[in-house]
mmCIF file of C-alpha atoms in Angstrom:
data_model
loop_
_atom_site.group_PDB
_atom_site.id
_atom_site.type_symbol
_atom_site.label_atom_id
_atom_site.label_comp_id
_atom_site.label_asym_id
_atom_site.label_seq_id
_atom_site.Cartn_x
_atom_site.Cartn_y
_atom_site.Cartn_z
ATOM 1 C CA UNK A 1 0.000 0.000 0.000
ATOM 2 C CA UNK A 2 1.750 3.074 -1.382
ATOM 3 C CA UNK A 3 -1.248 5.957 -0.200
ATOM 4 C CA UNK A 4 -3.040 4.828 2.915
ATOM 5 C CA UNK A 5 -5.499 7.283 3.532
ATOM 6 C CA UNK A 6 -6.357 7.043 7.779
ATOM 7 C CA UNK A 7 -9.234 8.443 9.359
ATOM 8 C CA UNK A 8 -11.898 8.500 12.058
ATOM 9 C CA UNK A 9 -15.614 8.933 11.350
ATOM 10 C CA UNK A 10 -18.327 8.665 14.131
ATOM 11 C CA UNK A 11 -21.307 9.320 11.522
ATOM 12 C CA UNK A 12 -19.945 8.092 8.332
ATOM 13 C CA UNK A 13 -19.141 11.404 6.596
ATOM 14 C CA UNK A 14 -15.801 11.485 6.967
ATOM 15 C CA UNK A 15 -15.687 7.692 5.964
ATOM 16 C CA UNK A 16 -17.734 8.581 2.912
ATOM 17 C CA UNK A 17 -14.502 11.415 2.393
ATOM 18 C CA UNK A 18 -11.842 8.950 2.976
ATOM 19 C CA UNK A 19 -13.025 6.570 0.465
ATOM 20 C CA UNK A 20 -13.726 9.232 -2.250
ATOM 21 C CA UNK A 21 -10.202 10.145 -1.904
ATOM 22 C CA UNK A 22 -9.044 6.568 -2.162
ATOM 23 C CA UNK A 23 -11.070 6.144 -5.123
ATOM 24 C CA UNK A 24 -10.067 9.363 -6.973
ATOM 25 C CA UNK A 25 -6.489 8.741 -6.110
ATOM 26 C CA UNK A 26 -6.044 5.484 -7.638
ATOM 27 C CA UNK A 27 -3.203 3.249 -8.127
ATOM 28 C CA UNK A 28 -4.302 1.025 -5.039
ATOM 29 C CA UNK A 29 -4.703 3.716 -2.616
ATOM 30 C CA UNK A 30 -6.791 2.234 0.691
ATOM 31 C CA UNK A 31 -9.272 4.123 3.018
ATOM 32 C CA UNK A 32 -8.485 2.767 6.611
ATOM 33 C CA UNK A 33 -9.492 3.243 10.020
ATOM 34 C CA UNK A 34 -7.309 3.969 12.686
ATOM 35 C CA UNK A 35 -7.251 0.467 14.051
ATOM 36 C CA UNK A 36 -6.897 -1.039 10.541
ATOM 37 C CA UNK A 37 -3.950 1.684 9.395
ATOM 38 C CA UNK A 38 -1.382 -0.088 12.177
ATOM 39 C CA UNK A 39 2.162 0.661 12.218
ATOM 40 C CA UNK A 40 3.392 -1.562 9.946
ATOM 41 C CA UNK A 41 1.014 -0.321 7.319
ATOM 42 C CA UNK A 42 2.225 3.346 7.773
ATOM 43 C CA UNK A 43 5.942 2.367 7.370
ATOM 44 C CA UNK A 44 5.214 0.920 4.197
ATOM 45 C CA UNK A 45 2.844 4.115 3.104
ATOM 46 C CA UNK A 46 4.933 6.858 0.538
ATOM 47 C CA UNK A 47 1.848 9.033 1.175
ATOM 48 C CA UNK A 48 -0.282 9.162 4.350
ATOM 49 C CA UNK A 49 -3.825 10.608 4.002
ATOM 50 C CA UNK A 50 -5.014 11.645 7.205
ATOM 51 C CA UNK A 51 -8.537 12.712 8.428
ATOM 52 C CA UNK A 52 -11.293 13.572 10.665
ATOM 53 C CA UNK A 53 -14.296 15.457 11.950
ATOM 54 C CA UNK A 54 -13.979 18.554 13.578
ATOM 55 C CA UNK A 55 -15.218 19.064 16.986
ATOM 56 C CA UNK A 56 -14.859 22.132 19.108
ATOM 57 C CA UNK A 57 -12.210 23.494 16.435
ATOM 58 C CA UNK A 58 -9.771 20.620 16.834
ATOM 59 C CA UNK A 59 -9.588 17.128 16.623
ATOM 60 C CA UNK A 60 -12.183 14.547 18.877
ATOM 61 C CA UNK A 61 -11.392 14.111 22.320
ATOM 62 C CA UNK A 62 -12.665 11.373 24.711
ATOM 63 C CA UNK A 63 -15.468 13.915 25.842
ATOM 64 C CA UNK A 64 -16.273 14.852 22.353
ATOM 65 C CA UNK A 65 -17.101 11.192 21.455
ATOM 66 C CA UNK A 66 -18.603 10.375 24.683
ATOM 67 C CA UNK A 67 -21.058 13.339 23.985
ATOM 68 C CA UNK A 68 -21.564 12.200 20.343
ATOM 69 C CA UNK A 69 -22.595 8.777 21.661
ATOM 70 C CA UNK A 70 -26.020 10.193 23.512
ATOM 71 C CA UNK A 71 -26.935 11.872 19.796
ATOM 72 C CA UNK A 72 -29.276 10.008 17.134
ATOM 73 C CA UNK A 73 -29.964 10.703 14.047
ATOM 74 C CA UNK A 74 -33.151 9.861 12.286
ATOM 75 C CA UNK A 75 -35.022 6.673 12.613
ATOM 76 C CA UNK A 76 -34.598 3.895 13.260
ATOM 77 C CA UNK A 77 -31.091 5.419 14.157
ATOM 78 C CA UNK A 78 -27.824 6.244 13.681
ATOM 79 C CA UNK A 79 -25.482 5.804 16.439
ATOM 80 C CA UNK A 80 -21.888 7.669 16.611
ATOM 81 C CA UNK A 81 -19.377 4.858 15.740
ATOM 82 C CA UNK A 82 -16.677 5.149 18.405
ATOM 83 C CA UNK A 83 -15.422 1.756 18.121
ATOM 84 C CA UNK A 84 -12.239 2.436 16.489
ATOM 85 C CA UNK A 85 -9.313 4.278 17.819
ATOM 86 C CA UNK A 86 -9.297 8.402 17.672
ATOM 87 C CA UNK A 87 -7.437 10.132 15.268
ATOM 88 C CA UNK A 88 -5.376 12.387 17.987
ATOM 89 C CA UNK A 89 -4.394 8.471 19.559
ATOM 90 C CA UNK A 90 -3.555 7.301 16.540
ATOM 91 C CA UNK A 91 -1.156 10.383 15.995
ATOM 92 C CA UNK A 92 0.221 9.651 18.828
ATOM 93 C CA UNK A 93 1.512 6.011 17.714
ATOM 94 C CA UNK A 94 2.745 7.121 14.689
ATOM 95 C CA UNK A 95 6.423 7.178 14.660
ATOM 96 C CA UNK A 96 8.678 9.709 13.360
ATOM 97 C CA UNK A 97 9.568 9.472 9.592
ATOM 98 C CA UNK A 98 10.298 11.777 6.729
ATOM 99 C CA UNK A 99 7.090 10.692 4.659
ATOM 100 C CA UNK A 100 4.628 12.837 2.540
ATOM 101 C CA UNK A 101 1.303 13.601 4.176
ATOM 102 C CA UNK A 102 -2.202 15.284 2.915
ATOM 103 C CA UNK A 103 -4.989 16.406 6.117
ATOM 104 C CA UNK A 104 -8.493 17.059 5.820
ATOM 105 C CA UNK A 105 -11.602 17.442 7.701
ATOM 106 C CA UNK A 106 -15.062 17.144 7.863
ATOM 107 C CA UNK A 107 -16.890 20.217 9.402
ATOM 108 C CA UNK A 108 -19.427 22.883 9.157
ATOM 109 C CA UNK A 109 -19.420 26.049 7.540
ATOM 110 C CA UNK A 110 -17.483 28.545 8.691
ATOM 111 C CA UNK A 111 -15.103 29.467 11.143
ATOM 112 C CA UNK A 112 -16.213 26.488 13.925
ATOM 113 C CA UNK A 113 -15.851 24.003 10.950
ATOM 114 C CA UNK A 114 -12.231 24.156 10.689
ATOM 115 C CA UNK A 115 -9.411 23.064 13.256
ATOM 116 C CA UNK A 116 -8.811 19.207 12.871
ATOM 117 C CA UNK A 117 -6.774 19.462 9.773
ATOM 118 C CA UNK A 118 -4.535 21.902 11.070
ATOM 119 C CA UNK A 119 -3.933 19.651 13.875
ATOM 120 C CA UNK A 120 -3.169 16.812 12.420
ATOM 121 C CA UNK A 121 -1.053 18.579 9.632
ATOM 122 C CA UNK A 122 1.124 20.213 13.184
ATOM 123 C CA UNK A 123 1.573 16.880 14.818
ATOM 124 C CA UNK A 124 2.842 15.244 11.782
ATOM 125 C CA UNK A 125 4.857 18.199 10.889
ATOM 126 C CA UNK A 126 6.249 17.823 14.217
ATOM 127 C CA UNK A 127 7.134 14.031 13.689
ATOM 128 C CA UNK A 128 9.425 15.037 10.321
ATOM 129 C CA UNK A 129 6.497 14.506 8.104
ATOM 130 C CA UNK A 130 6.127 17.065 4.712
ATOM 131 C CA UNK A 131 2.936 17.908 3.776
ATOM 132 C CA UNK A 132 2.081 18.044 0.537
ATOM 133 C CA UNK A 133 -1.008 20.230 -0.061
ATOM 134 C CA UNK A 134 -2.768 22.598 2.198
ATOM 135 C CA UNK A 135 -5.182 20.752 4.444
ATOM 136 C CA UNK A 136 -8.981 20.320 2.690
ATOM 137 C CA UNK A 137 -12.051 20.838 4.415
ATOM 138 C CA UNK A 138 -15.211 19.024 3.090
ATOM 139 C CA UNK A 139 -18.494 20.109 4.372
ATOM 140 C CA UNK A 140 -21.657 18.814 6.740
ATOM 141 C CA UNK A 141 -24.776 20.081 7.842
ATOM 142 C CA UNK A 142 -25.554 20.242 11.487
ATOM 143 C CA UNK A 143 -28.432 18.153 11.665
ATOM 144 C CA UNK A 144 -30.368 15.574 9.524
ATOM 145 C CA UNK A 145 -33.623 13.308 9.549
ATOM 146 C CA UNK A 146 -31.758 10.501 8.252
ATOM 147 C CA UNK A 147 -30.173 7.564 10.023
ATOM 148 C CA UNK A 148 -28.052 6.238 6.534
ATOM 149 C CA UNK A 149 -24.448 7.087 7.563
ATOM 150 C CA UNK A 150 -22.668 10.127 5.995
ATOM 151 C CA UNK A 151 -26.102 11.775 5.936
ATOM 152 C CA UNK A 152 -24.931 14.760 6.835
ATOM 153 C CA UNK A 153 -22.789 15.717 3.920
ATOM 154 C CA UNK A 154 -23.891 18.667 2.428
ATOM 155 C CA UNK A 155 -24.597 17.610 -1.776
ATOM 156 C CA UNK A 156 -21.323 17.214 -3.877
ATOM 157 C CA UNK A 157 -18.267 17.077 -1.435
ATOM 158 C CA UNK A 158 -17.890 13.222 -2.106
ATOM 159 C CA UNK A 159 -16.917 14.390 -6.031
ATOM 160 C CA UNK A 160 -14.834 17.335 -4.563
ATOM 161 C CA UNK A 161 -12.606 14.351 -2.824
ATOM 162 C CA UNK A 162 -12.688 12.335 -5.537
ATOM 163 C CA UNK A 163 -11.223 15.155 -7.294
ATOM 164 C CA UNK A 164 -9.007 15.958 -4.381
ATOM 165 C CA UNK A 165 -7.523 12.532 -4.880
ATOM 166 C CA UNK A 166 -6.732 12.628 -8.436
ATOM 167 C CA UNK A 167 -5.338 15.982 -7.890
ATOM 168 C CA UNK A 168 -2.761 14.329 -4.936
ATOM 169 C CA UNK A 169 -2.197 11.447 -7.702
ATOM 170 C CA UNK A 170 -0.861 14.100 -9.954
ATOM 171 C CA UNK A 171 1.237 16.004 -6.788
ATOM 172 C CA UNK A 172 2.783 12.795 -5.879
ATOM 173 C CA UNK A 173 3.315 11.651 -9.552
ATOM 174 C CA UNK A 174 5.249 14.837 -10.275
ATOM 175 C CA UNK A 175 7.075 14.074 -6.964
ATOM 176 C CA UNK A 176 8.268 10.738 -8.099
ATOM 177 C CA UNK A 177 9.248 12.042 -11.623
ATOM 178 C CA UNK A 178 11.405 14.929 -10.196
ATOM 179 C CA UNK A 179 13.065 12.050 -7.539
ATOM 180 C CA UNK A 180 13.456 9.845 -10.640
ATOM 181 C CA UNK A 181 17.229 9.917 -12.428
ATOM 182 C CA UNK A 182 17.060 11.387 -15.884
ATOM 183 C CA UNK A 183 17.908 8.951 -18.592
ATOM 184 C CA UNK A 184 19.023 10.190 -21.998
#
């Protein structure tokens, strides 16, 4: 797995992100959760693809998800999905490296939606990482009568990551070209 793209989604939106990205990327890039995207699979990961919601202008904390847990959404209803590690633990069991990175977010409009992204994009900075792109934010609505997961996407951001992904195809392919030796 040369692009793993990690991430942590309680309501399926940022999921739904994660695997647009994968998708528009290509060239056997992989959507994972954090418990799936273990050590081992980030040493072997050129690019890392990293995401997740915003709450409270940062990353999810334990009180974030434990308040996410008492919400519903529509009926029969959708439950926040905290069984898989958060992103900010999963940053913190990431080892240091000098590997290429992408963030993004999911979050509402405006200046509350925004936050996560920058986090992640410091901590891996901090860990030797290069980012690649300027951190994406892709867009949800507050509320929603429906209990299908990623429900609260507002209408076209899963094609705006699809695009985002063939756009980072193109970044890293231009990467590897300049890296390459010339041949005459």
């Amino acid at each position: 797995m040369d692009t793993v793209v990690v991430y942590e989604s309680l309501w399926g939106n940022t999921a739904a992100i994660a695997q647009a990205i994968a998708r528009g990327f290509g060239n056997g890039a992989v959507a994972l959760t954090t418990d799936k995207a273990t050590p081992s699979v980030v040493a072997r990961a050129r690019l890392l693809i990293v995401g997740a919601p915003v709450h409270a202008m940062n990353l999810p904390t334990d009180a974030s998800r434990t308040s996410a847990m008492s919400k519903v959404y529509g009926r029969p209803g959708l439950h926040a999905d905290v069984s898989h590690p958060s992103i900010r633990d999963w940053l913190e069991a990431v080892p240091p490296a000098d590997r290429q990175f992408a963030a993004f977010e999911t979050g509402i409009r405006g200046p509350l939606g925004h936050g996560a992204a920058r986090a992640i994009t410091s901590r891996l900075t901090a860990l030797g990482h290069t980012p690649i792109e300027e951190p994406r934010t892709f867009t949800v609505a507050l509320v929603t009568g429906s209990a299908e997961p990623a429900a609260l996407l507002i209408g076209g951001q899963e094609e705006k990551a699809v695009q985002w992904g063939e756009h980072l195809a193109t970044v890293m392919a231009a990467s590897r070209a300049k890296d390459s030796p010339h041949r005459p």
